[in-house]
């Protein structure tokens, strides 16, 4: 990460770690995670980028503590934490991100759309963005968000293996 593009960099707050634990307990070493704000808005004004253990938010969205934000911001934060989980378990998130970009996956956010929950055989059939999006929506469902709460049992079914054993590498995406 080019440090000239980074203005601030900080570890997770205690409340942010609690938030992370509330979704996927001990799924990653959260003490290694750094939150930064950067100039990615030059390219993607509304997109965060997770480089291994560093999550860079566009300057306008950077928060001192994401756990104190509204649910949608917390869910966005959770989405990025899923990329940290993928990275810490050996999934090449940067390479896979480039592959998705080459395939046009980020155009109109196609890479993020996941199939009907009941049709997803297993979590590892999802690409890295779909995995992050599913957990982002699961978080919203768990917190009573009306858009997702009705599918909470299906999110639970799909995520059960991950919630039971977040260190199972077989749950990482099979495909880039
Ligand atoms: Zn993502």
Coordinates of N, CA, C and O and ligand atoms in Angstrom, one line a residue:
X1 N 0.9 -1.2 0.0 CA 0.0 0.0 0.0 C 0.9 1.2 0.0 O 1.8 1.4 0.8
X2 N 0.6 2.1 -0.9 CA 1.4 3.4 -1.0 C 1.0 4.3 0.2 O -0.1 4.8 0.2
X3 N 2.0 4.5 1.1 CA 1.7 5.3 2.3 C 1.4 6.7 2.0 O 0.7 7.4 2.8
X4 N 1.8 7.2 0.9 CA 1.5 8.6 0.5 C -0.1 8.8 0.3 O -0.6 9.9 0.5
X5 N -0.7 7.7 0.0 CA -2.2 7.8 -0.2 C -2.9 7.7 1.1 O -4.1 7.9 1.1
X6 N -2.2 7.3 2.2 CA -2.9 7.0 3.4 C -2.7 8.2 4.4 O -1.6 8.7 4.6
X7 N -3.8 8.7 5.0 CA -3.7 9.8 5.9 C -3.7 9.3 7.3 O -2.9 9.7 8.1
X8 N -4.6 8.4 7.6 CA -4.6 7.8 9.0 C -4.6 6.3 9.0 O -5.1 5.7 8.0
X9 N -4.1 5.7 10.0 CA -4.1 4.3 10.1 C -4.2 4.0 11.6 O -3.5 4.5 12.4
X10 N -5.1 3.1 11.9 CA -5.3 2.7 13.3 C -5.7 1.3 13.5 O -6.3 0.7 12.5
X11 N -5.5 0.7 14.7 CA -6.0 -0.7 14.9 C -7.5 -0.6 15.2 O -8.1 0.5 15.3
X12 N -8.2 -1.7 15.2 CA -9.6 -1.8 15.6 C -9.8 -1.3 17.0 O -9.0 -1.5 17.9
X13 N -10.9 -0.6 17.3 CA -11.3 -0.2 18.6 C -11.8 -1.5 19.3 O -12.2 -2.5 18.7
X14 N -11.9 -1.4 20.6 CA -12.4 -2.6 21.4 C -13.8 -2.9 21.0 O -14.2 -4.1 20.8
X15 N -14.6 -1.9 20.8 CA -16.0 -2.1 20.4 C -16.1 -2.7 19.0 O -17.0 -3.5 18.7
X16 N -15.2 -2.3 18.1 CA -15.1 -2.9 16.7 C -14.8 -4.4 16.8 O -15.3 -5.2 16.1
X17 N -13.9 -4.7 17.7 CA -13.5 -6.1 17.9 C -14.7 -6.9 18.4 O -15.0 -8.0 18.0
X18 N -15.4 -6.3 19.4 CA -16.6 -6.9 19.9 C -17.6 -7.2 18.8 O -18.3 -8.2 18.7
X19 N -17.8 -6.2 17.9 CA -18.7 -6.3 16.8 C -18.2 -7.4 15.9 O -19.1 -8.3 15.4
X20 N -17.0 -7.5 15.6 CA -16.4 -8.6 14.7 C -16.7 -9.9 15.4 O -17.2 -10.9 14.7
X21 N -16.5 -10.0 16.7 CA -16.7 -11.3 17.4 C -18.2 -11.7 17.4 O -18.5 -12.9 17.4
X22 N -19.0 -10.7 17.4 CA -20.5 -11.0 17.4 C -20.9 -11.7 16.1 O -22.0 -12.3 16.1
X23 N -20.2 -11.5 15.1 CA -20.6 -12.2 13.8 C -19.8 -13.5 13.6 O -20.4 -14.5 13.5
X24 N -18.5 -13.4 13.6 CA -17.7 -14.6 13.4 C -16.6 -14.6 14.5 O -15.6 -14.0 14.4
X25 N -16.9 -15.3 15.6 CA -16.1 -15.3 16.8 C -14.7 -15.9 16.4 O -14.6 -17.0 15.8
X26 N -13.7 -15.1 16.8 CA -12.3 -15.6 16.6 C -12.0 -16.1 15.2 O -11.1 -16.9 15.0
X27 N -12.7 -15.6 14.2 CA -12.5 -16.1 12.8 C -11.1 -15.6 12.3 O -10.6 -16.2 11.4
X28 N -10.6 -14.5 12.9 CA -9.3 -14.0 12.4 C -8.7 -13.3 13.6 O -9.3 -13.1 14.6
X29 N -7.4 -13.0 13.4 CA -6.7 -12.3 14.5 C -7.0 -10.8 14.3 O -6.3 -10.1 13.5
X30 N -8.0 -10.3 14.9 CA -8.5 -9.0 14.7 C -7.4 -7.9 15.2 O -7.5 -6.8 14.7
X31 N -6.5 -8.3 16.0 CA -5.5 -7.4 16.5 C -4.5 -7.0 15.4 O -3.8 -6.0 15.5
X32 N -4.5 -7.8 14.3 CA -3.6 -7.4 13.2 C -4.2 -6.4 12.2 O -3.5 -6.0 11.3
X33 N -5.5 -6.2 12.4 CA -6.2 -5.4 11.4 C -6.0 -3.9 11.6 O -6.0 -3.4 12.7
X34 N -5.7 -3.2 10.5 CA -5.6 -1.8 10.5 C -6.7 -1.1 9.7 O -7.0 -1.6 8.6
X35 N -7.2 0.0 10.2 CA -8.2 0.7 9.4 C -7.5 2.0 8.9 O -6.9 2.7 9.7
X36 N -7.6 2.3 7.7 CA -6.9 3.4 7.1 C -7.9 4.3 6.3 O -9.0 3.7 5.9
X37 N -7.6 5.5 6.1 CA -8.4 6.2 5.1 C -7.4 6.6 4.0 O -6.2 6.9 4.2
X38 N -7.9 6.6 2.8 CA -7.0 6.8 1.7 C -7.6 7.5 0.5 O -8.8 7.9 0.6
X39 N -6.8 7.7 -0.5 CA -7.3 8.5 -1.6 C -7.9 7.6 -2.7 O -7.8 8.0 -3.9
X40 N -8.5 6.5 -2.3 CA -9.1 5.6 -3.4 C -10.2 6.3 -4.0 O -10.7 5.8 -5.1
X41 N -10.8 7.3 -3.4 CA -11.9 8.0 -4.0 C -11.6 8.6 -5.4 O -12.4 8.8 -6.2
X42 N -10.2 8.7 -5.7 CA -9.9 9.1 -7.0 C -10.4 8.2 -8.1 O -10.7 8.5 -9.2
X43 N -10.4 6.9 -7.7 CA -10.8 5.8 -8.6 C -12.2 5.3 -8.3 O -13.1 5.3 -9.1
X44 N -12.3 4.9 -7.1 CA -13.6 4.3 -6.6 C -14.1 5.1 -5.4 O -13.8 4.8 -4.3
X45 N -14.9 6.2 -5.6 CA -15.3 7.1 -4.5 C -16.1 6.4 -3.4 O -16.1 6.9 -2.3
X46 N -16.8 5.3 -3.7 CA -17.6 4.7 -2.7 C -17.2 3.3 -2.4 O -18.0 2.5 -1.9
X47 N -16.0 2.9 -2.6 CA -15.5 1.6 -2.4 C -14.4 1.5 -1.4 O -13.4 2.3 -1.5
X48 N -14.4 0.6 -0.5 CA -13.3 0.4 0.4 C -12.5 -0.7 -0.3 O -12.9 -1.5 -1.1
X49 N -11.2 -0.8 0.1 CA -10.4 -1.8 -0.4 C -9.6 -2.5 0.7 O -9.1 -1.8 1.6
X50 N -9.6 -3.8 0.8 CA -8.9 -4.5 1.8 C -7.7 -5.1 1.2 O -7.7 -5.9 0.3
X51 N -6.5 -4.6 1.7 CA -5.2 -5.1 1.3 C -4.7 -5.9 2.4 O -4.2 -5.4 3.4
X52 N -4.9 -7.2 2.3 CA -4.4 -8.1 3.4 C -5.1 -7.7 4.7 O -6.3 -7.8 4.9
X53 N -4.3 -7.2 5.7 CA -4.9 -6.9 7.0 C -5.3 -5.4 7.1 O -5.7 -4.9 8.1
X54 N -5.1 -4.6 6.0 CA -5.4 -3.2 6.1 C -6.7 -2.9 5.3 O -6.8 -3.3 4.1
X55 N -7.6 -2.3 5.9 CA -8.9 -1.9 5.2 C -8.8 -0.4 5.0 O -8.7 0.4 5.9
X56 N -8.8 0.0 3.7 CA -8.7 1.4 3.4 C -10.1 1.9 3.0 O -10.7 1.4 2.0
X57 N -10.7 2.8 3.7 CA -11.9 3.4 3.4 C -11.7 4.7 2.6 O -10.7 5.4 2.9
X58 N -12.6 5.0 1.7 CA -12.5 6.4 1.1 C -12.6 7.4 2.2 O -13.3 7.2 3.2
X59 N -11.9 8.5 2.0 CA -11.8 9.5 3.0 C -13.1 9.9 3.6 O -13.3 10.1 4.8
X60 N -14.1 10.1 2.7 CA -15.4 10.6 3.2 C -16.2 9.6 4.0 O -17.2 9.9 4.6
X61 N -15.8 8.3 4.0 CA -16.5 7.3 4.7 C -15.7 6.8 6.0 O -16.2 6.0 6.7
X62 N -14.5 7.2 6.1 CA -13.6 6.7 7.2 C -14.3 7.2 8.5 O -14.8 8.3 8.6
X63 N -14.3 6.2 9.5 CA -14.9 6.5 10.8 C -13.8 6.2 11.9 O -13.1 5.3 11.8
X64 N -13.9 7.0 13.0 CA -13.0 6.7 14.1 C -13.4 5.4 14.8 O -12.6 4.7 15.4
X65 N -14.7 5.1 14.7 CA -15.2 3.8 15.3 C -16.4 3.4 14.6 O -17.5 3.9 14.8
X66 N -16.3 2.3 13.8 CA -17.4 1.9 12.9 C -18.6 1.3 13.8 O -19.7 1.2 13.3
X67 N -18.2 0.8 15.0 CA -19.3 0.2 15.8 C -20.3 1.3 16.3 O -21.4 0.9 16.8
X68 N -19.9 2.5 16.2 CA -20.8 3.6 16.7 C -21.7 4.2 15.5 O -22.4 5.1 15.7
X69 N -21.5 3.6 14.3 CA -22.2 4.1 13.2 C -23.6 3.5 13.0 O -23.9 2.5 13.7
X70 N -24.3 3.9 12.0 CA -25.6 3.3 11.7 C -25.4 1.9 11.2 O -24.2 1.5 10.8
X71 N -26.4 1.1 11.1 CA -26.3 -0.3 10.8 C -25.7 -0.6 9.4 O -24.9 -1.5 9.2
X72 N -26.0 0.3 8.4 CA -25.5 0.1 7.1 C -24.0 0.2 7.1 O -23.3 -0.5 6.4
X73 N -23.5 1.2 7.8 CA -22.0 1.4 7.9 C -21.4 0.3 8.6 O -20.3 -0.2 8.3
X74 N -22.0 -0.2 9.7 CA -21.5 -1.3 10.5 C -21.4 -2.6 9.5 O -20.5 -3.3 9.6
X75 N -22.5 -2.7 8.7 CA -22.5 -3.9 7.8 C -21.4 -3.8 6.8 O -20.8 -4.8 6.4
X76 N -21.1 -2.6 6.3 CA -20.0 -2.4 5.3 C -18.7 -2.8 6.0 O -17.9 -3.5 5.4
X77 N -18.5 -2.4 7.2 CA -17.3 -2.7 8.0 C -17.2 -4.3 8.1 O -16.1 -4.8 7.9
X78 N -18.3 -4.9 8.4 CA -18.4 -6.4 8.5 C -18.0 -7.0 7.2 O -17.2 -8.0 7.1
X79 N -18.5 -6.4 6.1 CA -18.1 -6.9 4.7 C -16.6 -7.0 4.6 O -16.0 -7.9 4.1
X80 N -15.9 -5.9 4.9 CA -14.5 -5.8 4.8 C -13.8 -6.8 5.7 O -12.7 -7.3 5.3
X81 N -14.3 -7.0 6.9 CA -13.7 -8.0 7.8 C -13.7 -9.4 7.2 O -12.9 -10.2 7.5
X82 N -14.7 -9.7 6.4 CA -14.8 -11.0 5.7 C -13.6 -11.2 4.8 O -13.0 -12.2 4.7
X83 N -13.2 -10.1 4.2 CA -12.0 -10.2 3.3 C -10.7 -10.4 4.2 O -9.8 -11.1 3.7
X84 N -10.7 -9.9 5.4 CA -9.6 -10.1 6.3 C -9.6 -11.6 6.6 O -8.5 -12.3 6.6
X85 N -10.8 -12.2 6.9 CA -10.9 -13.6 7.2 C -10.3 -14.4 6.1 O -9.5 -15.3 6.2
X86 N -10.7 -14.1 4.9 CA -10.3 -14.8 3.7 C -8.8 -14.7 3.6 O -8.1 -15.7 3.4
X87 N -8.2 -13.5 3.7 CA -6.8 -13.3 3.6 C -6.0 -14.1 4.7 O -5.1 -14.8 4.4
X88 N -6.5 -14.0 5.9 CA -5.7 -14.7 7.0 C -5.8 -16.2 6.9 O -5.0 -16.9 7.5
X89 N -6.7 -16.7 6.1 CA -6.8 -18.2 5.9 C -6.2 -18.6 4.6 O -6.4 -19.8 4.2
X90 N -5.5 -17.7 4.0 CA -4.7 -18.1 2.8 C -5.3 -17.8 1.5 O -4.7 -18.2 0.4
X91 N -6.4 -17.1 1.4 CA -7.0 -16.8 0.1 C -6.4 -15.5 -0.4 O -6.3 -14.5 0.3
X92 N -5.9 -15.6 -1.7 CA -5.2 -14.4 -2.3 C -6.2 -13.3 -2.7 O -6.6 -13.2 -3.8
X93 N -6.6 -12.5 -1.7 CA -7.7 -11.5 -2.0 C -7.4 -10.5 -3.1 O -8.2 -10.1 -3.9
X94 N -6.1 -10.1 -3.1 CA -5.7 -9.1 -4.1 C -5.8 -9.7 -5.5 O -6.3 -9.1 -6.4
X95 N -5.2 -10.8 -5.6 CA -5.1 -11.5 -6.9 C -6.6 -11.8 -7.4 O -6.9 -11.6 -8.6
X96 N -7.4 -12.3 -6.5 CA -8.7 -12.7 -6.8 C -9.5 -11.5 -7.2 O -10.4 -11.5 -8.1
X97 N -9.2 -10.3 -6.5 CA -9.9 -9.1 -6.8 C -9.6 -8.6 -8.2 O -10.5 -8.2 -9.0
X98 N -8.3 -8.8 -8.6 CA -7.9 -8.4 -10.0 C -8.6 -9.3 -11.0 O -9.1 -8.8 -12.0
X99 N -8.7 -10.6 -10.7 CA -9.4 -11.5 -11.6 C -10.8 -11.1 -11.8 O -11.3 -11.1 -12.9
X100 N -11.5 -10.8 -10.7 CA -12.9 -10.4 -10.8 C -13.0 -9.1 -11.6 O -13.9 -8.9 -12.4
X101 N -12.1 -8.2 -11.4 CA -12.1 -6.9 -12.1 C -11.9 -7.2 -13.6 O -12.6 -6.6 -14.5
X102 N -11.0 -8.1 -14.0 CA -10.7 -8.4 -15.4 C -12.0 -9.0 -16.0 O -12.3 -8.6 -17.2
X103 N -12.7 -9.8 -15.3 CA -13.9 -10.4 -15.8 C -15.1 -9.4 -15.8 O -16.2 -9.7 -16.2
X104 N -14.8 -8.2 -15.4 CA -15.9 -7.2 -15.4 C -16.8 -7.3 -14.2 O -17.9 -6.7 -14.2
X105 N -16.4 -8.0 -13.2 CA -17.2 -8.3 -12.0 C -17.6 -7.0 -11.2 O -18.7 -7.0 -10.5
X106 N -16.8 -6.0 -11.3 CA -17.1 -4.8 -10.5 C -17.9 -3.8 -11.2 O -18.4 -2.9 -10.7
X107 N -18.1 -4.1 -12.5 CA -19.0 -3.3 -13.3 C -20.4 -3.5 -12.8 O -20.9 -4.7 -12.8
X108 N -21.1 -2.5 -12.4 CA -22.5 -2.6 -11.9 C -22.6 -3.6 -10.7 O -23.6 -4.3 -10.5
X109 N -21.4 -3.8 -10.0 CA -21.4 -4.6 -8.8 C -21.9 -6.1 -9.1 O -22.4 -6.7 -8.2
X110 N -21.7 -6.6 -10.3 CA -22.1 -7.9 -10.6 C -21.5 -9.0 -9.7 O -22.1 -10.0 -9.4
X111 N -20.2 -8.8 -9.4 CA -19.5 -9.8 -8.6 C -20.1 -10.0 -7.2 O -19.9 -11.0 -6.6
X112 N -20.9 -9.0 -6.8 CA -21.4 -9.1 -5.4 C -22.7 -9.8 -5.3 O -23.2 -10.2 -4.3
X113 N -23.4 -9.9 -6.5 CA -24.7 -10.5 -6.4 C -24.7 -12.0 -6.2 O -23.9 -12.7 -6.9
X114 N -25.4 -12.5 -5.3 CA -25.3 -13.9 -5.0 C -26.7 -14.6 -5.4 O -27.7 -13.9 -5.4
X115 N -26.7 -15.9 -5.7 CA -27.9 -16.5 -6.1 C -28.9 -16.6 -5.0 O -28.5 -16.4 -3.8
X116 N -30.1 -17.1 -5.3 CA -31.1 -17.4 -4.3 C -30.5 -18.2 -3.2 O -29.8 -19.2 -3.5
X117 N -30.7 -17.8 -1.9 CA -30.0 -18.5 -0.8 C -30.2 -20.0 -0.8 O -29.3 -20.8 -0.5
X118 N -31.4 -20.4 -1.1 CA -31.7 -21.8 -1.0 C -31.0 -22.7 -2.1 O -30.9 -23.9 -2.0
X119 N -30.5 -22.0 -3.1 CA -29.9 -22.7 -4.2 C -28.4 -22.8 -4.0 O -27.7 -23.4 -4.8
X120 N -27.8 -22.1 -3.0 CA -26.4 -22.2 -2.8 C -26.0 -23.4 -2.0 O -26.5 -23.6 -0.9
X121 N -25.2 -24.3 -2.6 CA -24.9 -25.6 -2.1 C -24.1 -25.4 -0.8 O -24.3 -26.1 0.2
X122 N -23.1 -24.6 -0.9 CA -22.1 -24.4 0.2 C -21.4 -23.1 0.1 O -21.3 -22.5 -1.0
X123 N -21.0 -22.6 1.2 CA -20.4 -21.2 1.2 C -19.2 -21.1 0.3 O -19.0 -20.0 -0.3
X124 N -18.5 -22.2 0.1 CA -17.3 -22.1 -0.8 C -17.6 -22.0 -2.3 O -16.7 -21.8 -3.1
X125 N -18.9 -22.1 -2.6 CA -19.3 -22.0 -4.0 C -19.4 -20.5 -4.4 O -19.5 -20.1 -5.6
X126 N -19.3 -19.6 -3.4 CA -19.5 -18.2 -3.6 C -18.1 -17.6 -3.9 O -17.1 -18.0 -3.3
X127 N -18.0 -16.5 -4.7 CA -16.8 -15.8 -4.9 C -16.5 -14.9 -3.7 O -17.3 -14.8 -2.8
X128 N -15.3 -14.3 -3.6 CA -14.9 -13.6 -2.4 C -15.9 -12.4 -2.1 O -16.2 -12.1 -1.0
X129 N -16.4 -11.8 -3.2 CA -17.4 -10.7 -2.9 C -18.7 -11.2 -2.5 O -19.4 -10.6 -1.6
X130 N -19.2 -12.3 -3.1 CA -20.4 -12.8 -2.7 C -20.4 -13.3 -1.2 O -21.3 -13.1 -0.4
X131 N -19.3 -13.9 -0.8 CA -19.1 -14.3 0.6 C -19.2 -13.1 1.5 O -20.0 -13.2 2.5
X132 N -18.5 -12.1 1.2 CA -18.6 -10.9 2.0 C -20.0 -10.3 2.1 O -20.4 -9.8 3.1
X133 N -20.6 -10.3 0.9 CA -22.0 -9.7 0.8 C -23.0 -10.5 1.6 O -23.9 -10.0 2.3
X134 N -22.8 -11.8 1.6 CA -23.8 -12.7 2.3 C -23.6 -12.4 3.8 O -24.6 -12.3 4.5
X135 N -22.4 -12.3 4.3 CA -22.2 -12.0 5.8 C -22.6 -10.6 6.1 O -23.2 -10.4 7.2
X136 N -22.4 -9.7 5.2 CA -22.9 -8.3 5.4 C -24.5 -8.3 5.6 O -25.0 -7.7 6.5
X137 N -25.1 -9.1 4.7 CA -26.6 -9.1 4.8 C -27.1 -10.0 6.0 O -28.1 -9.7 6.6
X138 N -26.3 -11.0 6.4 CA -26.6 -11.8 7.6 C -26.6 -10.9 8.8 O -27.4 -10.9 9.7
X139 N -25.5 -10.0 8.8 CA -25.4 -9.1 9.9 C -26.7 -8.2 10.0 O -27.2 -8.0 11.1
X140 N -27.1 -7.7 8.9 CA -28.3 -6.8 8.8 C -29.5 -7.6 9.3 O -30.3 -7.1 10.1
X141 N -29.6 -8.8 8.8 CA -30.8 -9.7 9.1 C -30.8 -9.9 10.7 O -31.9 -9.8 11.3
X142 N -29.6 -10.2 11.2 CA -29.5 -10.5 12.6 C -29.9 -9.3 13.5 O -30.4 -9.4 14.6
X143 N -29.7 -8.1 12.9 CA -30.1 -6.9 13.6 C -31.4 -6.3 13.2 O -31.7 -5.2 13.5
X144 N -32.2 -7.2 12.6 CA -33.6 -6.9 12.4 C -33.9 -6.0 11.2 O -35.0 -5.5 11.0
X145 N -32.9 -5.8 10.3 CA -33.2 -5.0 9.1 C -34.3 -5.7 8.3 O -34.2 -6.8 7.9
X146 N -35.3 -4.9 8.0 CA -36.5 -5.4 7.3 C -36.2 -6.0 6.0 O -37.0 -6.8 5.5
X147 N -35.2 -5.5 5.3 CA -34.9 -6.0 3.9 C -34.4 -7.5 4.0 O -34.5 -8.2 3.0
X148 N -33.8 -7.9 5.1 CA -33.1 -9.2 5.1 C -33.6 -10.1 6.2 O -33.4 -11.3 6.1
X149 N -34.4 -9.6 7.2 CA -34.7 -10.4 8.4 C -35.4 -11.7 8.0 O -35.3 -12.7 8.6
X150 N -36.3 -11.6 6.9 CA -37.1 -12.8 6.6 C -36.2 -14.0 6.1 O -36.7 -15.1 6.2
X151 N -35.0 -13.7 5.7 CA -34.1 -14.8 5.2 C -33.2 -15.3 6.3 O -32.3 -16.1 6.0
X152 N -33.3 -14.8 7.5 CA -32.4 -15.1 8.6 C -32.1 -16.6 8.7 O -31.0 -17.1 8.8
X153 N -33.2 -17.5 8.7 CA -32.9 -18.9 8.8 C -32.1 -19.4 7.7 O -31.3 -20.3 7.9
X154 N -32.3 -18.9 6.5 CA -31.5 -19.4 5.4 C -30.0 -18.9 5.4 O -29.1 -19.6 5.1
X155 N -29.8 -17.7 5.9 CA -28.4 -17.2 6.1 C -27.8 -18.2 7.2 O -26.7 -18.6 7.0
X156 N -28.5 -18.5 8.2 CA -28.0 -19.3 9.3 C -27.6 -20.7 8.7 O -26.6 -21.3 9.1
X157 N -28.5 -21.2 7.9 CA -28.2 -22.6 7.3 C -26.9 -22.5 6.5 O -26.0 -23.3 6.6
X158 N -26.8 -21.5 5.6 CA -25.7 -21.4 4.7 C -24.4 -21.2 5.5 O -23.3 -21.7 5.2
X159 N -24.5 -20.4 6.6 CA -23.3 -20.0 7.3 C -22.9 -20.9 8.5 O -21.9 -20.8 9.1
X160 N -23.8 -21.9 8.7 CA -23.6 -22.8 9.9 C -22.1 -23.4 9.9 O -21.5 -23.3 10.9
X161 N -21.7 -24.0 8.8 CA -20.3 -24.6 8.9 C -19.2 -23.5 9.2 O -18.3 -23.8 10.0
X162 N -19.4 -22.3 8.7 CA -18.4 -21.2 9.0 C -18.5 -20.8 10.5 O -17.5 -20.6 11.1
X163 N -19.8 -20.6 11.0 CA -19.9 -20.2 12.3 C -19.4 -21.2 13.3 O -18.9 -20.9 14.4
X164 N -19.6 -22.5 12.9 CA -19.1 -23.6 13.8 C -17.6 -23.7 13.8 O -16.9 -24.0 14.8
X165 N -17.0 -23.5 12.6 CA -15.5 -23.6 12.5 C -15.0 -22.6 11.5 O -14.8 -22.9 10.3
X166 N -14.7 -21.4 11.9 CA -14.3 -20.4 11.0 C -12.8 -20.6 10.5 O -12.4 -19.9 9.6
X167 N -12.2 -21.6 11.0 CA -10.8 -21.9 10.5 C -10.8 -23.0 9.5 O -9.7 -23.4 9.1
X168 N -11.9 -23.4 9.0 CA -12.0 -24.4 8.0 C -11.7 -23.8 6.6 O -12.5 -23.1 6.0
X169 N -10.5 -24.0 6.1 CA -10.1 -23.4 4.8 C -10.9 -23.9 3.6 O -10.9 -23.3 2.6
X170 N -11.6 -25.0 3.8 CA -12.4 -25.5 2.7 C -13.6 -24.6 2.4 O -14.3 -24.8 1.4
X171 N -13.8 -23.7 3.3 CA -15.0 -22.7 3.1 C -14.5 -21.5 2.3 O -15.4 -20.7 2.0
X172 N -13.2 -21.4 2.0 CA -12.8 -20.2 1.2 C -13.3 -20.4 -0.2 O -13.7 -21.6 -0.6
X173 N -13.4 -19.3 -1.0 CA -14.0 -19.5 -2.3 C -13.2 -20.5 -3.2 O -12.0 -20.5 -3.2
X174 N -13.9 -21.4 -3.9 CA -13.3 -22.3 -4.8 C -12.8 -21.7 -6.0 O -11.9 -22.2 -6.7
X175 N -13.4 -20.6 -6.4 CA -13.1 -20.0 -7.7 C -12.7 -18.5 -7.5 O -13.2 -17.9 -6.5
X176 N -11.9 -18.0 -8.4 CA -11.6 -16.5 -8.3 C -12.8 -15.8 -9.1 O -12.9 -14.7 -9.1
Ligands
LIG1 ZN1 -15.6 -6.6 -0.9

